Coordinates of C-alpha atoms in Angstrom, one line a residue:
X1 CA 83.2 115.6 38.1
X2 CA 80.2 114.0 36.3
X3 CA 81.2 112.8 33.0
X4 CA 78.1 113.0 31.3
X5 CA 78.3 116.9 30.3
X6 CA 76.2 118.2 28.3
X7 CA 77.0 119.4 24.5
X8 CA 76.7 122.8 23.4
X9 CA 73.8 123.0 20.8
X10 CA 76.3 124.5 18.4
X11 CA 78.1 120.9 19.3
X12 CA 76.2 118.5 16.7
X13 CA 76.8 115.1 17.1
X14 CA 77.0 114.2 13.8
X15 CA 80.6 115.9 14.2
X16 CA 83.3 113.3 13.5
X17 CA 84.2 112.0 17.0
X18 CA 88.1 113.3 16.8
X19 CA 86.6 116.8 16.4
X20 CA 84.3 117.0 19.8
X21 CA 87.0 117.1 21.9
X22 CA 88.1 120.8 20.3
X23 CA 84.3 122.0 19.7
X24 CA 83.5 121.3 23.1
X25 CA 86.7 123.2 24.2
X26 CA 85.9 126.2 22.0
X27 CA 82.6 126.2 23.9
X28 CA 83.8 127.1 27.1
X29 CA 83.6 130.2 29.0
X30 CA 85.6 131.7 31.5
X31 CA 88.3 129.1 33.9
X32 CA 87.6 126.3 32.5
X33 CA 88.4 127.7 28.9
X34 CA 91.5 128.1 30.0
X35 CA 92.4 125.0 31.5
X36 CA 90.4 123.2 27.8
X37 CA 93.4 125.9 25.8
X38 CA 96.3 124.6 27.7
X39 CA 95.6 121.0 26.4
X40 CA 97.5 120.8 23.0
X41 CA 95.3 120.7 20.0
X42 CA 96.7 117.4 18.8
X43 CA 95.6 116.1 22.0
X44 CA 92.0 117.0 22.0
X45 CA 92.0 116.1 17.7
X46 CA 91.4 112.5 18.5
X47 CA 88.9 110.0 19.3
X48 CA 89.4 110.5 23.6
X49 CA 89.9 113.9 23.0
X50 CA 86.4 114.6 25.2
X51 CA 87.5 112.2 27.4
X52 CA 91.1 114.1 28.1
X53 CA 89.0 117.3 28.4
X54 CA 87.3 115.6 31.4
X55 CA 89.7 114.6 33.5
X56 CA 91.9 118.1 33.0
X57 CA 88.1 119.7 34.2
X58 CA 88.6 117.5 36.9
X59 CA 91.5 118.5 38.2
X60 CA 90.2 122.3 38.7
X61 CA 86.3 121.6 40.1
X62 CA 86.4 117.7 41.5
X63 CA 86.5 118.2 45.4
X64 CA 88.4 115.7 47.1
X65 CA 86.6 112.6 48.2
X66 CA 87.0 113.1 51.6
X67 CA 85.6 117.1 51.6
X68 CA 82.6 115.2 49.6
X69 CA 82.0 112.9 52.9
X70 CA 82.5 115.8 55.9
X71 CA 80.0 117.7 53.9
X72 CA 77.5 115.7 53.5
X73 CA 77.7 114.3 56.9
X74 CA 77.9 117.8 58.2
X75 CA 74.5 118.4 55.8
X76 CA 72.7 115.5 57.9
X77 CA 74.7 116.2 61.2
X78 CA 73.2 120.2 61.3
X79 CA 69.9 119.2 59.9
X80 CA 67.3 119.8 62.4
X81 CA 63.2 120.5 61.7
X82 CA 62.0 123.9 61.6
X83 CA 58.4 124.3 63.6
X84 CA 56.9 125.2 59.8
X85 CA 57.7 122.0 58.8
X86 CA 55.6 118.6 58.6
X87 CA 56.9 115.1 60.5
X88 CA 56.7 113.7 57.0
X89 CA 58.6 115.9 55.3
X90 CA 61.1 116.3 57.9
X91 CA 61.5 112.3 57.7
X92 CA 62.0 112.5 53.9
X93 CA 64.3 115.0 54.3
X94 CA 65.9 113.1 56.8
X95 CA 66.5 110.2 55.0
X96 CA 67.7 111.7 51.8
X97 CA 71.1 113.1 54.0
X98 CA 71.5 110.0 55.3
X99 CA 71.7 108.1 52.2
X100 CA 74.4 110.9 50.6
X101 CA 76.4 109.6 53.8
X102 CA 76.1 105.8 52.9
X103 CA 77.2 106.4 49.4
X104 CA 80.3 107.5 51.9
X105 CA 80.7 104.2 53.7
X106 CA 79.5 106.4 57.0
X107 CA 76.8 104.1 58.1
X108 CA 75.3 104.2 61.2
X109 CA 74.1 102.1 64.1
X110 CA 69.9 101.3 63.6
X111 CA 69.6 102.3 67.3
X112 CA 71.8 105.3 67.2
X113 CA 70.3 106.8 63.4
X114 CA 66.4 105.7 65.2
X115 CA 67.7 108.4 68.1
X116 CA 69.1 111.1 66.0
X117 CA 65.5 110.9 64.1
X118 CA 64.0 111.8 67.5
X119 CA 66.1 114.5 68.5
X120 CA 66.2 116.2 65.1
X121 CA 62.6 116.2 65.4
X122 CA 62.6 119.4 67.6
X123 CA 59.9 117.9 69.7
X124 CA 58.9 118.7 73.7
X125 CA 59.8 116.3 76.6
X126 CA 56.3 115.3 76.7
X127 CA 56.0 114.4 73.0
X128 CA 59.6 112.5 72.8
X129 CA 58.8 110.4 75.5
X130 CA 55.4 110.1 73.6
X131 CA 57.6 108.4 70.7
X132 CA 59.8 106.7 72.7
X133 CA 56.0 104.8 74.4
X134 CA 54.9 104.1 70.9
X135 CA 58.1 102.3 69.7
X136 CA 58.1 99.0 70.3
X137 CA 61.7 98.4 70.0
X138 CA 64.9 100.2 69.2
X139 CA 65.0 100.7 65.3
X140 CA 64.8 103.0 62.2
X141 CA 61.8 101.9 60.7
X142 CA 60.0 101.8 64.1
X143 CA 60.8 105.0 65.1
X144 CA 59.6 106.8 61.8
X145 CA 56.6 105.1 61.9
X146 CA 55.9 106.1 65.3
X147 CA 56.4 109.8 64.5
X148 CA 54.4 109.8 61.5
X149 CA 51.4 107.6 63.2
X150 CA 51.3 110.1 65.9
X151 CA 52.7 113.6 64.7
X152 CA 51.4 113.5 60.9
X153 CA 50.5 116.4 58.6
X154 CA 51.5 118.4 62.2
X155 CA 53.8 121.5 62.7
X156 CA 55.2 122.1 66.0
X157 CA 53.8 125.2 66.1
X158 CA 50.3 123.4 66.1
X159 CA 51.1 122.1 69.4
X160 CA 52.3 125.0 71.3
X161 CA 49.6 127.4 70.1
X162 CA 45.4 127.3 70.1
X163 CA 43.7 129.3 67.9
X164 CA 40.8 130.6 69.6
X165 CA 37.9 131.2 66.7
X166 CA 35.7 134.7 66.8
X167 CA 32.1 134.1 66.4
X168 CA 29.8 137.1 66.1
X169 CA 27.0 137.4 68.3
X170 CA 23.8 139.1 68.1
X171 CA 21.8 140.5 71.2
X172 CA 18.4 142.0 70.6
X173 CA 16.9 144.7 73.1
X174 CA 13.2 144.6 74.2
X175 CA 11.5 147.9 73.6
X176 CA 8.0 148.0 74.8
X177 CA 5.1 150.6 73.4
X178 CA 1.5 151.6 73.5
X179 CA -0.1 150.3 71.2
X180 CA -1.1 153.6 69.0
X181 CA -1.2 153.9 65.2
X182 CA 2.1 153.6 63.3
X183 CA 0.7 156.3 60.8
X184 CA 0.4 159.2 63.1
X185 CA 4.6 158.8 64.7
X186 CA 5.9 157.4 61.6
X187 CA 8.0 160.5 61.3
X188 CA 8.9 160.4 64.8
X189 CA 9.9 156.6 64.8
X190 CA 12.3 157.5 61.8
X191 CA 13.7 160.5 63.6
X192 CA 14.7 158.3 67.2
X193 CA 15.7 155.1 64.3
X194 CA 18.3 157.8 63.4
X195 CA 19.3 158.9 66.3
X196 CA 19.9 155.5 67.9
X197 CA 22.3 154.6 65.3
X198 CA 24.3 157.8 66.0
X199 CA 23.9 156.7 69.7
X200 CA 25.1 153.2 69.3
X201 CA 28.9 153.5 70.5
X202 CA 28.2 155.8 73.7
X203 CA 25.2 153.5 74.5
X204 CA 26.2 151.4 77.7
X205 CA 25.4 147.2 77.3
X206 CA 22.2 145.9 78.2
X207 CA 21.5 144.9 81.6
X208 CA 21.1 141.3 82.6
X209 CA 20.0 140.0 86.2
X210 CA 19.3 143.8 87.0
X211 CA 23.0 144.7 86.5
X212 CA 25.1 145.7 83.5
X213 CA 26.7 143.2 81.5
X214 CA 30.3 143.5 81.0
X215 CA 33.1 142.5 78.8
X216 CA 34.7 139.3 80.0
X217 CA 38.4 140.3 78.7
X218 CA 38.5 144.2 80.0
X219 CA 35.8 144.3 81.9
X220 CA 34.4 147.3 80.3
X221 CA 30.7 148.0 80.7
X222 CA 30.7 149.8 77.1
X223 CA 31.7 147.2 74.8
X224 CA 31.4 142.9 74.8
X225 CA 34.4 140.9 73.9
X226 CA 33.7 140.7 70.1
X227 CA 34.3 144.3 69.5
X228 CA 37.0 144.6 72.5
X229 CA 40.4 146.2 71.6
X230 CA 42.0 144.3 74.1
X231 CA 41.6 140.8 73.2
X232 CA 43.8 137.6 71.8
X233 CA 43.6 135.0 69.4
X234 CA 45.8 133.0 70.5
X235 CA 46.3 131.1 74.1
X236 CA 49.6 129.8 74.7
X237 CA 49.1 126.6 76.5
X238 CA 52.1 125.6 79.5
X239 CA 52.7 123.0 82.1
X240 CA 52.5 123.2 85.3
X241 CA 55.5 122.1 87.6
X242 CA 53.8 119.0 89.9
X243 CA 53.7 119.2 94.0
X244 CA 56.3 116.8 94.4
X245 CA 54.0 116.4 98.2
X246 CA 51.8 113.5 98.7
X247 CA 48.6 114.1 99.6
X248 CA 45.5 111.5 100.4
X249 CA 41.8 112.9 99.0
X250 CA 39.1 111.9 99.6
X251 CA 36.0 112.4 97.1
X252 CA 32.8 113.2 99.2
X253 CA 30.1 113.1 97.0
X254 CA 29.6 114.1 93.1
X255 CA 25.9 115.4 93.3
X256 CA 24.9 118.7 94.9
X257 CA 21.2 119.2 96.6
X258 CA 19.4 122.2 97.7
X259 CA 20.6 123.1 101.5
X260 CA 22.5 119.9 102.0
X261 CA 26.3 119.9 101.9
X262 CA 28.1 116.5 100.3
X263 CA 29.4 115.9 103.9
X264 CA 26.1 115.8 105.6
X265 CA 24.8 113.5 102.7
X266 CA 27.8 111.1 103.3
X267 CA 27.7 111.3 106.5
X268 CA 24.4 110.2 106.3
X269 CA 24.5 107.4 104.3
X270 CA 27.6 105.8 106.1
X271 CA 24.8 106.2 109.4
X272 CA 26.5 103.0 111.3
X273 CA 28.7 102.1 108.7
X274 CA 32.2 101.8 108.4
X275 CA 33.9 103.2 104.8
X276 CA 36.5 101.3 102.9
X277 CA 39.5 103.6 102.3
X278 CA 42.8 102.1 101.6
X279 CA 44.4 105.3 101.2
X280 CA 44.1 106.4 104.6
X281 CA 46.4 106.3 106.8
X282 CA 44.9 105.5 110.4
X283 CA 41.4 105.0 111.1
X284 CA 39.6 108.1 112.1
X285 CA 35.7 109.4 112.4
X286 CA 33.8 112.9 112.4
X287 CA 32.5 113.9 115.6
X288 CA 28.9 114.2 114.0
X289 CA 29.3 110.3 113.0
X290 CA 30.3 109.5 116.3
X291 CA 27.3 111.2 118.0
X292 CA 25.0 109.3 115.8
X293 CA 26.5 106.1 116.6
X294 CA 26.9 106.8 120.5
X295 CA 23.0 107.5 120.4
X296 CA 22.0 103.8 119.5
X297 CA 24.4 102.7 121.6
X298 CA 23.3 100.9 124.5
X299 CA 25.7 101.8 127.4
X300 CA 24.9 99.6 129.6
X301 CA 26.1 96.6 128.1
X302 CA 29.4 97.9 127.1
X303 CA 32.0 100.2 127.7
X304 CA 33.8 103.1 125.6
X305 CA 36.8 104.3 126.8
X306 CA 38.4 107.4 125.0
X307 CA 41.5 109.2 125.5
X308 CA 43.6 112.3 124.1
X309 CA 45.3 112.3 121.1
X310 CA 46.9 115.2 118.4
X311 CA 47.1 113.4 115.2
X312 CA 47.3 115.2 112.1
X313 CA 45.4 114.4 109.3
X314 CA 45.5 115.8 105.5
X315 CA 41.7 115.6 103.7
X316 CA 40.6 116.7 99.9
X317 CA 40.6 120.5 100.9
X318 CA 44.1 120.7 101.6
X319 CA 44.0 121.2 105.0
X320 CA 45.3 119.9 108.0
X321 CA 43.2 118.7 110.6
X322 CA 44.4 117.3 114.0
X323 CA 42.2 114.8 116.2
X324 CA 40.9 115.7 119.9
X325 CA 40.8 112.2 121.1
X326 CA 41.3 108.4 120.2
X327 CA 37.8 106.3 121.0
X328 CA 37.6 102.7 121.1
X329 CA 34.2 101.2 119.9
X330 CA 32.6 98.0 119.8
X331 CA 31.3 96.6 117.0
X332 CA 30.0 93.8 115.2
X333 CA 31.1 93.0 111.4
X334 CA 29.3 90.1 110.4
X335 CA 29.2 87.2 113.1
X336 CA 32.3 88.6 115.0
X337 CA 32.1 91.0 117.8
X338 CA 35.3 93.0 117.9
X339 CA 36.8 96.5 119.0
X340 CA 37.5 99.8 116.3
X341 CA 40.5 101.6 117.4
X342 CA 39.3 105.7 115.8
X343 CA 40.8 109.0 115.7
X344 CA 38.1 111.5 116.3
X345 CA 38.4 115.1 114.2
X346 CA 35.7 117.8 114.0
X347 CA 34.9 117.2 110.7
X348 CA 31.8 115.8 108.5
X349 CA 33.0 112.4 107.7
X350 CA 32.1 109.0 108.7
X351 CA 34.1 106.5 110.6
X352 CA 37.1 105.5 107.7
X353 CA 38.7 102.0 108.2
X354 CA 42.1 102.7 107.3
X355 CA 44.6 100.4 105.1
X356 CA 46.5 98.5 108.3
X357 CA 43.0 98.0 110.5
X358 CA 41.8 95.9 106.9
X359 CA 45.0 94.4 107.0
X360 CA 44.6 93.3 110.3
X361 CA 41.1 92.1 109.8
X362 CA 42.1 90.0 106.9
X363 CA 40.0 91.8 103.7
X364 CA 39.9 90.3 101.0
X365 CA 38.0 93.3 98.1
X366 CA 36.8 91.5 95.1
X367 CA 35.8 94.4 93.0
X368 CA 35.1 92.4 89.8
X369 CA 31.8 91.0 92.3
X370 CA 31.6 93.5 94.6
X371 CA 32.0 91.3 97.6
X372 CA 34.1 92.4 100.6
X373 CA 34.9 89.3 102.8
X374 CA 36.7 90.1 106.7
X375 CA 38.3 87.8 109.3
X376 CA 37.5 84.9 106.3
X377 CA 33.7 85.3 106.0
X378 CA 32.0 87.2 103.4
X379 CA 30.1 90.7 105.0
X380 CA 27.3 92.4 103.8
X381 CA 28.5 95.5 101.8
X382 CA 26.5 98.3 100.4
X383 CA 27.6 101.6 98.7
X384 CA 27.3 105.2 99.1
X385 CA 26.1 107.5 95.8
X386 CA 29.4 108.0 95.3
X387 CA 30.4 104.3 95.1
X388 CA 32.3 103.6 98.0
X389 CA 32.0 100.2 99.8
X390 CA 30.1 100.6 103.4
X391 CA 30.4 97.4 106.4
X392 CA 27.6 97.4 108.5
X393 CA 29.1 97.1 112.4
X394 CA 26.1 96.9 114.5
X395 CA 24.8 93.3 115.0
X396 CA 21.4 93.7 113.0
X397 CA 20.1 90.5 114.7
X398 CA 20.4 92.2 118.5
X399 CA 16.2 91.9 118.4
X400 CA 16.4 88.0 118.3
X401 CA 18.7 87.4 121.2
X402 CA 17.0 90.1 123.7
X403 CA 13.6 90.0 122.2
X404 CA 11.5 90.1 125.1
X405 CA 14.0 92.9 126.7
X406 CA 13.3 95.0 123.4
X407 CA 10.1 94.5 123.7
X408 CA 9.4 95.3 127.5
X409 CA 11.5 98.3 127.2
X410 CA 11.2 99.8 124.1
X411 CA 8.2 99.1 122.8
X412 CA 6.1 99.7 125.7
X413 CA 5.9 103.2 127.4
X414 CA 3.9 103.0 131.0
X415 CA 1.9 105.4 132.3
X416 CA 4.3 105.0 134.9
X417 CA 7.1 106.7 133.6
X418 CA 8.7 109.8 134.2
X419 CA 8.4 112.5 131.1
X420 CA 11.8 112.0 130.8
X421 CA 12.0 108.3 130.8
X422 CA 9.2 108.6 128.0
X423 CA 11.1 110.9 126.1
X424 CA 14.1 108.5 125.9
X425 CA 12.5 105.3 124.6
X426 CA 10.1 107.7 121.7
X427 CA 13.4 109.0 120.7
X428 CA 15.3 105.7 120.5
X429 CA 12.5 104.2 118.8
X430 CA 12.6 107.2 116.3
X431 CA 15.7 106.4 115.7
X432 CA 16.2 102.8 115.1
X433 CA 13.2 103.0 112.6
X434 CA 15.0 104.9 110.5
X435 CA 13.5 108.3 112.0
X436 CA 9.8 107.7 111.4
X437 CA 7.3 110.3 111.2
X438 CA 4.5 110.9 114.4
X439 CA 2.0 109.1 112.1
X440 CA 4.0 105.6 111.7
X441 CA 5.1 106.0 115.6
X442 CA 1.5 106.4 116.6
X443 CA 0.3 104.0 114.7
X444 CA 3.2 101.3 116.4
X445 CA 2.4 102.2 119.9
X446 CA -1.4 102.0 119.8
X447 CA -1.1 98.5 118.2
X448 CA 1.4 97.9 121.5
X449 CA -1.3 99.4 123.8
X450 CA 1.1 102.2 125.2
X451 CA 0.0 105.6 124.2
X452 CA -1.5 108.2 126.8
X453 CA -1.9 111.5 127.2
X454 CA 1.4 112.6 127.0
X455 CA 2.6 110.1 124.4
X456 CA 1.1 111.8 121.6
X457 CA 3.0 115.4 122.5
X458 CA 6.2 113.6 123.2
X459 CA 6.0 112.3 119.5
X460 CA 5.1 115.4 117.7
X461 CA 7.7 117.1 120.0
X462 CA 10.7 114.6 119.0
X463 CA 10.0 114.0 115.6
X464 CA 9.5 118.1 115.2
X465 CA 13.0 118.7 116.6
X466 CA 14.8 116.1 115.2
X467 CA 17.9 117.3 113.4
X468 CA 18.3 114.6 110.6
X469 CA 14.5 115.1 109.4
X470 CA 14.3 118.7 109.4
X471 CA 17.3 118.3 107.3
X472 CA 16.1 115.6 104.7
X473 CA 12.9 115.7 105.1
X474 CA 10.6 115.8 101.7
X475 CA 9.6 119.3 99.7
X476 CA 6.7 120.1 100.8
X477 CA 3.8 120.3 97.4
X478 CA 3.5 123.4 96.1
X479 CA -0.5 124.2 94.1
X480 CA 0.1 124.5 90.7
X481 CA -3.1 126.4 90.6
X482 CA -5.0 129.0 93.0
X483 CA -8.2 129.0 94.4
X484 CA -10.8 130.9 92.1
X485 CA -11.9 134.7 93.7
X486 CA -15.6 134.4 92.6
X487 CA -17.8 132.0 93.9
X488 CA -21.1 133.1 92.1
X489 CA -22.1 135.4 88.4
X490 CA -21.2 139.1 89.1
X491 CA -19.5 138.6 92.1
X492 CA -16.5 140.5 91.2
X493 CA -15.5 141.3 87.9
X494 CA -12.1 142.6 86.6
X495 CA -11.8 146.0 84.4
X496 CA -9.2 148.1 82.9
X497 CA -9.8 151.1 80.5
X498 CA -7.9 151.0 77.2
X499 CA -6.8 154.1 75.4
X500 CA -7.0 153.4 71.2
X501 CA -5.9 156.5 70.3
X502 CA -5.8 160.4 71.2
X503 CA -9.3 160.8 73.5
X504 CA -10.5 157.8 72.3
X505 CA -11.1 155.0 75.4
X506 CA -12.9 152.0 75.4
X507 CA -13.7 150.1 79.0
X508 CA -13.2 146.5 79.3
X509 CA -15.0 144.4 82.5
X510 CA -14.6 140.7 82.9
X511 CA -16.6 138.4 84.8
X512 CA -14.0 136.4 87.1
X513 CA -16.7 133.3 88.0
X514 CA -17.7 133.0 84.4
X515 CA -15.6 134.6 82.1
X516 CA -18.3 136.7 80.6
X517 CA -15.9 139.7 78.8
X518 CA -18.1 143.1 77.6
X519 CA -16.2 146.4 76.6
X520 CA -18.0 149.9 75.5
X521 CA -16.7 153.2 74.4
X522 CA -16.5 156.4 76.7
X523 CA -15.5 159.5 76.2
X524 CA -14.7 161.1 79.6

């Protein structure tokens, strides 16, 4: 028991110092004026008398030592934060049980009491292992630090629960009139004022896009969602459980255009190109891709061969797509002449060199330069709108070893030919200069001296039903203006008749060549 009571104010110091021990005992109320009564009055009638006092008040309300220590250890054992409480104050709180334990000799472990701090904390999975990534080591001091850098001045419930805020809004109606006097349907504005406003709750919502605008929480066609019965204020936020299932995606495209999907846009810009993806897991192609490919390939140089296959393949959308045949291409990436290996789905992608065929041609990706080197020779690169790495594998330099074949061929059409035959060599060359329009092809085959009667049609005709420009082909300009209606003064004029007031009409004619207005009154 503390021995620093304190004296009764009817207890003046100034009392002799044998006395104290009796006045204090006098003082008492209740059990411990017993226990003071059963100490002899000689006993308490000397100088320790306050002191003898104490230790027989002792006796009846000291608790044992070793109650003192289980409770304060089961005070700081059972402590545990409420959600209305604040980190910090939890951590005061925290640390105030744990010094009544020291004074104890219950110490614990700085690993163990930095633990304890955590778990008290009442905090979600996510959050502890939030303060377990922030810690940089094992301790106390580390630990609170960490809670009170990351969760200050924050109540659990903060966390758990978003308070959505309710703004009013205000939606004005258009109401058009004739333009009549005020004065004469003043009364008559006043009256439909009034009745509107006994109106207003039966009154459906205005109508937006033709069609009535409805409440977004009930869906009610009466009401929005600031006056709607049904609504919350507060969203309670959970996690979702993870697909535990791997799945490769591939990101198309980011930007959307008018009548163009993101698949035809990559498709188009991977035209001859193979894609770096490291996350696929064989090497496969669209059928559109291959198409384009096979049609500025020259067959008769080299061979294709192409068999079944049924491999499965898993793309952005989630869906599983299997492959109708395996093709083997050649192809040129850089100085090297090799063969692709491709799976071949009906799908809108381009030809996707897989992680093992880049292993197997030795790349090297240096993303910090943007440099892709193959077979241990740099290779020209370029990049989709999306920002994926395309390798050019047609030999770009095929005009400088069969020059005079490309020449005899292609850019010379006889008269001699068949329609056909004609029809073949306009189309290649529409193709492999990057599908020009008639104009440009017209213009290359009169400098060559090869265009006839027919030549001219044939062009219009394949550049006209070419797939790829009808599809990207440019907006055509739209006038901002129109042409004007009158050539000439008087020609044709415009007019409308205006009604001011009850029977009272003016007519209004304006000259559309000129602009000349005029207006006059009439009464019929």
């Amino acid at each position: 028991m503390n021995k620093t009571l304190p004296v009764p104010l009817h207890c003046n110091l100034k009392l002799d110092k044998k006395k104290r021990g009796l006045a204090l005992a006098l003082s008492l109320q209740g059990k411990p004026r017993e226990v003071a009564l059963e100490i002899t009055p000689e006993d308490l009638n000397v100088d320790e008398g306050v002191d003898k006092l104490i230790i027989e008040l002792d006796k009846l309300f000291e608790k044992d030592k070793t109650d003192q220590a289980y409770a304060a250890y089961t005070a700081f054992d059972k402590y545990h934060r409420e959600s209305s409480i604040k980190m910090c104050d939890y951590i005061i709180e925290f640390e105030q049980k744990y010094n009544k334990c020291k004074k104890y000799d219950m110490p614990l472990p700085d690993a163990i009491l930095a633990f304890k701090l955590l778990d008290y904390a009442g905090l979600g999975e996510s959050d502890r292992h939030l303060a377990l990534t922030a810690c940089s080591d094992l301790k106390f001091e580390t630990m609170k630090a960490a809670l009170n850098r990351i969760f200050a001045s924050k109540s659990q419930s903060d966390n758990d629960i978003v308070t959505v805020k309710e703004e009013s809004a205000f939606v004005g109606e258009h109401r058009f009139d004739r333009g009549r006097s005020s004065r004469r349907f003043g009364a008559r504005n006043r009256m439909n004022r009034s009745f509107d406003q006994r109106n207003t709750q039966s009154r459906l919502n205005p109508t937006i896009n033709g069609s009535i605008s409805r409440c977004r929480c009930c869906d009610s066609k009466y009401h929005w969602f600031r006056d709607c019965p049904h609504k919350t204020y507060d969203v309670k936020l959970t996690e979702e459980q993870t697909d535990t299932s791997e799945t490769v995606n591939i990101t198309l495209i980011t930007t959307s255009q008018q009548n163009i999907t993101p698949q035809e846009i990559f498709v188009a810009e991977a035209f001859n190109a193979a894609v770096v993806d490291t996350a696929c897991t064989k090497t496969v192609c669209g059928t559109k891709w291959l198409h384009q490919f096979l049609d500025t390939f020259d067959s008769a140089n080299e061979e294709i061969k192409c068999k079944e296959s049924n491999t499965p393949f898993k793309f952005g959308d989630g869906k599983t797509v299997h492959s109708y045949q395996s093709v083997k291409l050649p192809a040129t990436i850089g100085s090297l002449k090799c063969y692709i290996e491709t799976e071949v789905v009906d799908c809108e992608i381009p030809l996707l060199l897989s992680k093992d065929s880049l292993k197997r041609a030795q790349t090297v990706l240096d993303l910090h330069n943007d440099k892709v080197t193959m077979f241990g020779k740099p290779v020209d690169v370029h990049f989709t709108s999306n920002g994926h790495y395309c390798i050019n594998i047609k030999d770009r330099r095929t005009g400088q070893t069969d020059s005079v074949v490309s020449e005899e061929e292609i850019l010379k059409v006889d008269s001699g030919f068949s329609k056909k035959r004609k029809k073949d060599i306009i189309s290649k060359l529409h193709k492999q200069f990057g599908h020009a329009s008639s104009e440009k092809l017209l213009s290359l085959l009169k400098s060559a001296g090869s265009v006839d009667s027919d030549t001219k049609a044939i062009v219009n005709d394949v550049c006209s039903k070419c797939i790829v420009c009808f599809k990207y082909q440019r907006p055509k300009p739209k006038p901002i203006v129109g042409f004007s209606h009158a050539n000439d003064f008087n020609q044709i004029v415009a007019m409308d008749l205006h009604e001011i007031d009850h029977n009272f009409y003016y007519l209004h004619i304006i000259d559309l060549f000129s602009r000349l207005s005029a207006a006059a009154k009439t009464h019929s």
